[in-house]
Each structure stands twice: as structure tokens, then as C-alpha cells.
C-alpha angles and dihedrals in degrees: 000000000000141000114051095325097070124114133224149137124262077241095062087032093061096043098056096047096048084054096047093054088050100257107165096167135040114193111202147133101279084230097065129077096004099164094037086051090048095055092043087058089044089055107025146035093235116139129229123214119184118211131180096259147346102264086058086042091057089047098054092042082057098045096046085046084056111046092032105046088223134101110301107202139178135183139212141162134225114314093005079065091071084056087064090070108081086054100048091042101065098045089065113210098345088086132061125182 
């Protein structure tokens, strides 16, 4: 079914619209967003990449957005998302958690 009455997960949700925006690489902690990473891989090529924590996580999605020119992106979750902060945050407005 398509138009607004289709249905779908935010999983399948997400995953589409990372893939649609260009995305090729997710940096993130590997215990975070299992089933939403699950169905990302199902329905993209996108590519995980698990680092230690999420301040390294923002810093590599900067890097590769820099040196790639594509969507650098990085995931937390609750309270992971607050150590996302000291990488966003001095990058100024390039970032956004």
C-alpha cells in the first residue's frame, strides 16, 4: 500500500528515510537500537560501525561527513544521547544530535 495509509514501523520508517538522504555509514554503541539496526540492514546497504562510546561516535560521523561529503551520522540512546554532546558542540552548527 502506498500514500499515507501505508503502514510501517519507525524502524522501517527510519531506514527508508536515512537511505533516501544518502546516508552509506551509522556510527553508534552495538548495544543500542538492535531491532531498528536489524531492520536498516534487512532493507539498505547502509553500513554499521560500532564505536566505544558516543562522543567518539559524533567525532567519526564528523570526520567521515567531512571527508566524504555524505551524511555523517551517529546514534545513541537515552541517556547515551547526552554523550553526544561534547562532539556536536565543538563543531558548532555543523552537528545536530
Amino acid at each position: 500500500m502506498l500514500g499515507h495509509n501505508r503502514k510501517m514501523s519507525g524502524a522501517d520508517c527510519l531506514a527508508d528515510m536515512l537511505k533516501g538522504y544518502g546516508v552509506t555509514h551509522v556510527f553508534h554503541v552495538p548495544a543500542v537500537l538492535r531491532k531498528t539496526f536489524a531492520v536498516m540492514e534487512s532493507r539498505t546497504d547502509i553500513k554499521r560501525l560500532h564505536v566505544h562510546g558516543e562522543k567518539a561516535a559524533a567525532y567519526m560521523a564528523d570526520g567521515y561527513a567531512r571527508a566524504s561529503g555524505k551524511p555523517g551520522i551517529c546514534m545513541a540512546q537515552v541517556i547515551g544521547a547526552l554523550n553526544l554532546a561534547p562532539g556536536c558542540a565543538t563543531h558548532g552548527s555543523r552537528i545536530r544530535p
